[in-house]
Amino acid sequence: MENLNILYIHSHDSGRYIQPYGYQVPTPNLQLLADQGVLFRRAFCAAPTCSPSRAALLTGQSAHSSGMIGLAHRGFSLKDYSQHIVNTLRKVDYTSALIGLQHVAGDTSVIGYDQIVPCPSRLACDVAPRAADYLTNHPAEPFFLDVGFFETHREFPEPGTEEDPDHCLPPPTLPDTPEVRYDMACYKASARQLDEGVGKVLQALDAAGLADRTLVISTTDHGIAFPGMKCNLTDHGIGVSLILRGPGVLGGGRVVDAMVSHIDMFPTLCELVNAPLPPWLQGTSLMPVLRGEAAEVNEEVFAEVSYHAAYEPQRAVRTQRYKYIRRFGERLLPVLPNCDDCPGKTIWMEHGWKTRQVDQEQLYDLIFDPNETHNQVGNPAYQDVLKEMRERLLRWMTNTDDPLLAGDVIAPKGAQVNDVNGVSPREDVIIV
């Protein structure tokens, strides 16, 4: 589609815990977006940690292929910032602007945006008005507008009158306690602020007369910041919201059950706007699904963790039926700094989480065990499946030249990492 503007709105740590996915987390503006667009029920990030996830979407390749194996603010970076999507879109006359959070570079100027709009903070209350101003002031078209909100990252705000802790359902990985319910109410307050920001931007898009020629992409980086979710390769960690709204096949209030990955967005956009496909892309265009020509474009999707606060090398492959996770190295215990401090973590720690061993290989049957709690690696009935999933993962790691195949993945010089034997990401870091 010629001259199709692109508005990319993204949040932090939201998973699928928003209203359009059925959760009691009121987000009416995101719900309206879903009602008017296309919602993907089985969308996954390529890495359930902040910078690696965003880098995968914006470069169309795995985190280890892009080089973003850790957090940008801790000294990790892309191998080549010319691979960021704004530089491909420029070849077909797109202008680009960033407003708010980006989290793929320590120095925003290296990415390639034509305009970086300054904001007092990355919170929705500061980012959304500036995004609205950008849209109102007749930007050159076609444009790629990147609007990043800090919400729903910790620390959460206190609950408002709309969020009653006594009537909150805790995340499925945690026990139902007053402390966890209160924490979930705080998450809902952050989601409310996120949604208000989204609403302000979408209203400005409508008021400027741009909505009918703009693709809106709404997503997040990974699962919510609770134990057993963010930084984990179960669906609790890699499952994300993904809503597209635009002209033609990008509308209609449809729900799609195809299994898709963030790395599929880059080739999808290239097909939509007739941009050249760069040679490094590893994803698949979603247009056959959107046009109704295919039910699926992926037999499998992959995800990974190398570094978050601390080093925790693991890789995963997911099909519609099965999930296989492999942890690398000798460590058999959880890496606690990779879980944000919160009441749920405190409860787990009080009940011995620090000494609970983690299975080095995990195989889950997602039909009978969608919460991924019953590891089938040792079950004789699943040995053929286990062999197949091992082969799928090894093939992907080989084809993408995963450095983990050769041993530990080394952090770049100057990177900041936590001790794997520590407890909190707030503890003193080690400078590599």
Short mmCIF file of C-alpha atoms in Angstrom, two decimals, residues 157-357:
data_model
loop_
_atom_site.label_atom_id
_atom_site.label_comp_id
_atom_site.label_asym_id
_atom_site.label_seq_id
_atom_site.Cartn_x
_atom_site.Cartn_y
_atom_site.Cartn_z
CA PRO A 157 1.74 3.26 40.83
CA GLU A 158 -0.56 2.80 43.78
CA PRO A 159 -4.05 1.52 42.95
CA GLY A 160 -6.72 4.09 42.27
CA THR A 161 -10.41 3.89 43.06
CA GLU A 162 -10.82 1.82 39.88
CA GLU A 163 -8.51 -0.94 41.15
CA ASP A 164 -9.77 -2.90 44.15
CA PRO A 165 -7.09 -5.28 45.50
CA ASP A 166 -9.71 -7.43 47.21
CA HIS A 167 -11.17 -8.36 43.84
CA CYS A 168 -7.99 -8.91 41.82
CA LEU A 169 -7.01 -12.28 40.41
CA PRO A 170 -3.29 -12.98 40.89
CA PRO A 171 -1.18 -14.11 37.92
CA PRO A 172 -1.37 -17.89 37.39
CA THR A 173 2.21 -18.47 38.59
CA LEU A 174 1.59 -17.08 42.07
CA PRO A 175 -0.45 -17.97 45.18
CA ASP A 176 -3.56 -15.98 46.01
CA THR A 177 -2.44 -13.81 48.92
CA PRO A 178 -3.34 -10.25 49.96
CA GLU A 179 0.15 -9.06 49.03
CA VAL A 180 -0.03 -10.51 45.51
CA ARG A 181 -3.57 -9.23 44.98
CA TYR A 182 -2.44 -5.74 45.97
CA ASP A 183 0.51 -5.96 43.61
CA MET A 184 -1.80 -7.00 40.79
CA ALA A 185 -4.03 -4.02 41.55
CA CYS A 186 -0.95 -1.84 41.16
CA TYR A 187 -0.26 -3.46 37.78
CA LYS A 188 -3.84 -2.64 36.76
CA ALA A 189 -3.27 1.00 37.73
CA SER A 190 -0.22 1.09 35.47
CA ALA A 191 -2.21 -0.52 32.65
CA ARG A 192 -4.87 2.15 33.08
CA GLN A 193 -2.25 4.87 32.64
CA LEU A 194 -0.88 3.06 29.59
CA ASP A 195 -4.34 2.86 28.04
CA GLU A 196 -5.01 6.53 28.68
CA GLY A 197 -1.83 7.34 26.78
CA VAL A 198 -2.81 5.06 23.91
CA GLY A 199 -6.21 6.73 23.78
CA LYS A 200 -4.73 10.20 23.57
CA VAL A 201 -2.51 9.19 20.64
CA LEU A 202 -5.28 7.40 18.74
CA GLN A 203 -7.66 10.31 19.24
CA ALA A 204 -5.06 12.66 17.78
CA LEU A 205 -4.60 10.32 14.82
CA ASP A 206 -8.35 10.47 14.16
CA ALA A 207 -8.58 14.23 14.66
CA ALA A 208 -5.73 14.79 12.19
CA GLY A 209 -7.55 12.77 9.52
CA LEU A 210 -4.76 10.21 9.35
CA ALA A 211 -6.46 7.08 10.69
CA ASP A 212 -7.71 5.76 7.35
CA ARG A 213 -4.19 5.69 5.88
CA THR A 214 -2.22 4.60 8.96
CA LEU A 215 -1.31 1.14 10.17
CA VAL A 216 -1.35 1.04 13.95
CA ILE A 217 0.80 -1.63 15.58
CA SER A 218 0.18 -2.18 19.28
CA THR A 219 2.34 -4.64 21.19
CA THR A 220 4.62 -5.12 24.19
CA ASP A 221 8.04 -6.62 24.74
CA HIS A 222 7.21 -9.71 26.85
CA GLY A 223 5.32 -11.07 29.84
CA ILE A 224 4.43 -9.16 32.97
CA ALA A 225 7.00 -8.52 35.71
CA PHE A 226 5.97 -11.25 38.13
CA PRO A 227 7.86 -14.42 39.13
CA GLY A 228 7.71 -17.20 36.55
CA MET A 229 6.74 -14.76 33.79
CA LYS A 230 9.07 -12.04 32.46
CA CYS A 231 12.47 -13.52 31.55
CA ASN A 232 10.97 -17.03 31.31
CA LEU A 233 10.49 -19.07 28.14
CA THR A 234 7.10 -20.48 29.05
CA ASP A 235 4.16 -18.76 27.39
CA HIS A 236 3.84 -16.69 30.59
CA GLY A 237 7.04 -14.97 29.49
CA ILE A 238 6.97 -15.01 25.70
CA GLY A 239 3.25 -14.51 25.08
CA VAL A 240 2.52 -10.94 23.98
CA SER A 241 -0.35 -8.83 22.79
CA LEU A 242 -0.30 -7.90 19.11
CA ILE A 243 -3.04 -5.78 17.54
CA LEU A 244 -2.90 -4.34 14.04
CA ARG A 245 -5.35 -1.80 12.67
CA GLY A 246 -5.39 -0.22 9.25
CA PRO A 247 -7.11 -0.16 5.88
CA GLY A 248 -8.20 -3.25 3.95
CA VAL A 249 -7.27 -6.60 5.49
CA LEU A 250 -5.92 -4.80 8.58
CA GLY A 251 -9.38 -4.06 9.94
CA GLY A 252 -12.69 -5.65 10.71
CA GLY A 253 -12.37 -6.60 14.37
CA ARG A 254 -10.96 -10.04 13.53
CA VAL A 255 -9.22 -12.51 15.81
CA VAL A 256 -6.39 -14.62 14.40
CA ASP A 257 -5.20 -17.86 16.00
CA ALA A 258 -2.12 -18.30 13.81
CA MET A 259 1.13 -18.66 15.73
CA VAL A 260 3.27 -15.59 14.98
CA SER A 261 6.49 -14.06 16.23
CA HIS A 262 7.64 -10.48 16.61
CA ILE A 263 10.31 -11.18 13.98
CA ASP A 264 7.49 -11.57 11.45
CA MET A 265 6.58 -7.88 11.68
CA PHE A 266 9.53 -6.56 9.66
CA PRO A 267 8.83 -8.70 6.55
CA THR A 268 5.11 -8.01 6.93
CA LEU A 269 5.73 -4.26 6.80
CA CYS A 270 8.07 -4.65 3.85
CA GLU A 271 5.34 -6.43 1.91
CA LEU A 272 2.72 -3.89 2.92
CA VAL A 273 4.70 -0.84 1.80
CA ASN A 274 6.67 -2.43 -1.06
CA ALA A 275 10.01 -2.02 0.69
CA PRO A 276 12.99 -4.22 -0.22
CA LEU A 277 13.47 -7.32 1.92
CA PRO A 278 16.88 -7.09 3.62
CA PRO A 279 18.96 -10.28 3.48
CA TRP A 280 19.21 -10.66 7.25
CA LEU A 281 15.48 -11.16 7.89
CA GLN A 282 14.53 -14.43 9.59
CA GLY A 283 10.78 -13.94 9.94
CA THR A 284 7.88 -14.57 7.58
CA SER A 285 5.34 -12.06 6.29
CA LEU A 286 1.93 -12.39 7.92
CA MET A 287 0.12 -11.13 4.84
CA PRO A 288 -1.02 -14.62 3.69
CA VAL A 289 -2.79 -15.00 7.05
CA LEU A 290 -4.20 -11.48 6.94
CA ARG A 291 -5.50 -12.01 3.39
CA GLY A 292 -7.08 -15.33 4.37
CA GLU A 293 -4.83 -17.32 2.05
CA ALA A 294 -3.27 -19.41 4.82
CA ALA A 295 -4.16 -20.46 8.35
CA GLU A 296 -0.52 -20.46 9.44
CA VAL A 297 2.83 -19.21 8.20
CA ASN A 298 4.91 -20.73 11.02
CA GLU A 299 5.21 -24.37 12.05
CA GLU A 300 7.38 -23.24 14.95
CA VAL A 301 8.57 -20.12 16.73
CA PHE A 302 11.71 -19.66 18.79
CA ALA A 303 12.72 -17.65 21.83
CA GLU A 304 15.84 -17.12 23.86
CA VAL A 305 17.48 -15.61 26.91
CA SER A 306 21.17 -14.89 27.29
CA TYR A 307 21.50 -11.93 29.65
CA HIS A 308 18.92 -9.99 31.60
CA ALA A 309 20.27 -8.66 34.87
CA ALA A 310 22.46 -11.79 35.02
CA TYR A 311 23.56 -14.51 32.63
CA GLU A 312 20.98 -17.29 32.21
CA PRO A 313 21.46 -19.00 28.82
CA GLN A 314 18.37 -20.79 27.56
CA ARG A 315 16.61 -21.42 24.27
CA ALA A 316 13.11 -22.63 23.32
CA VAL A 317 11.05 -23.83 20.40
CA ARG A 318 7.25 -23.79 20.36
CA THR A 319 4.84 -25.51 18.00
CA GLN A 320 1.06 -25.39 18.28
CA ARG A 321 1.16 -28.54 20.41
CA TYR A 322 4.50 -28.59 22.24
CA LYS A 323 7.09 -26.41 23.95
CA TYR A 324 10.72 -27.44 24.44
CA ILE A 325 13.06 -25.40 26.65
CA ARG A 326 16.75 -26.09 27.11
CA ARG A 327 18.93 -24.43 29.71
CA PHE A 328 22.67 -24.39 29.03
CA GLY A 329 25.61 -24.57 31.42
CA GLU A 330 26.02 -26.30 34.76
CA ARG A 331 23.73 -24.19 36.94
CA LEU A 332 20.74 -26.07 38.34
CA LEU A 333 19.30 -23.29 40.50
CA PRO A 334 17.21 -20.23 39.59
CA VAL A 335 18.99 -17.00 38.67
CA LEU A 336 17.23 -14.73 41.13
CA PRO A 337 18.47 -11.32 39.87
CA ASN A 338 16.52 -12.00 36.67
CA CYS A 339 13.26 -11.67 38.58
CA ASP A 340 12.16 -8.17 39.51
CA ASP A 341 11.75 -7.55 43.23
CA CYS A 342 8.08 -7.73 44.19
CA PRO A 343 5.74 -9.26 46.79
CA GLY A 344 5.35 -12.48 44.80
CA LYS A 345 9.12 -12.93 44.69
CA THR A 346 9.30 -12.38 48.45
CA ILE A 347 6.74 -15.13 49.00
CA TRP A 348 8.63 -17.53 46.75
CA MET A 349 11.89 -16.72 48.54
CA GLU A 350 10.31 -17.31 51.96
CA HIS A 351 9.27 -20.76 50.80
CA GLY A 352 12.63 -21.89 49.47
CA TRP A 353 12.76 -20.74 45.85
CA LYS A 354 16.51 -20.11 46.08
CA THR A 355 17.22 -23.84 46.46
CA ARG A 356 14.59 -25.26 44.10
CA GLN A 357 16.31 -26.95 41.19
#
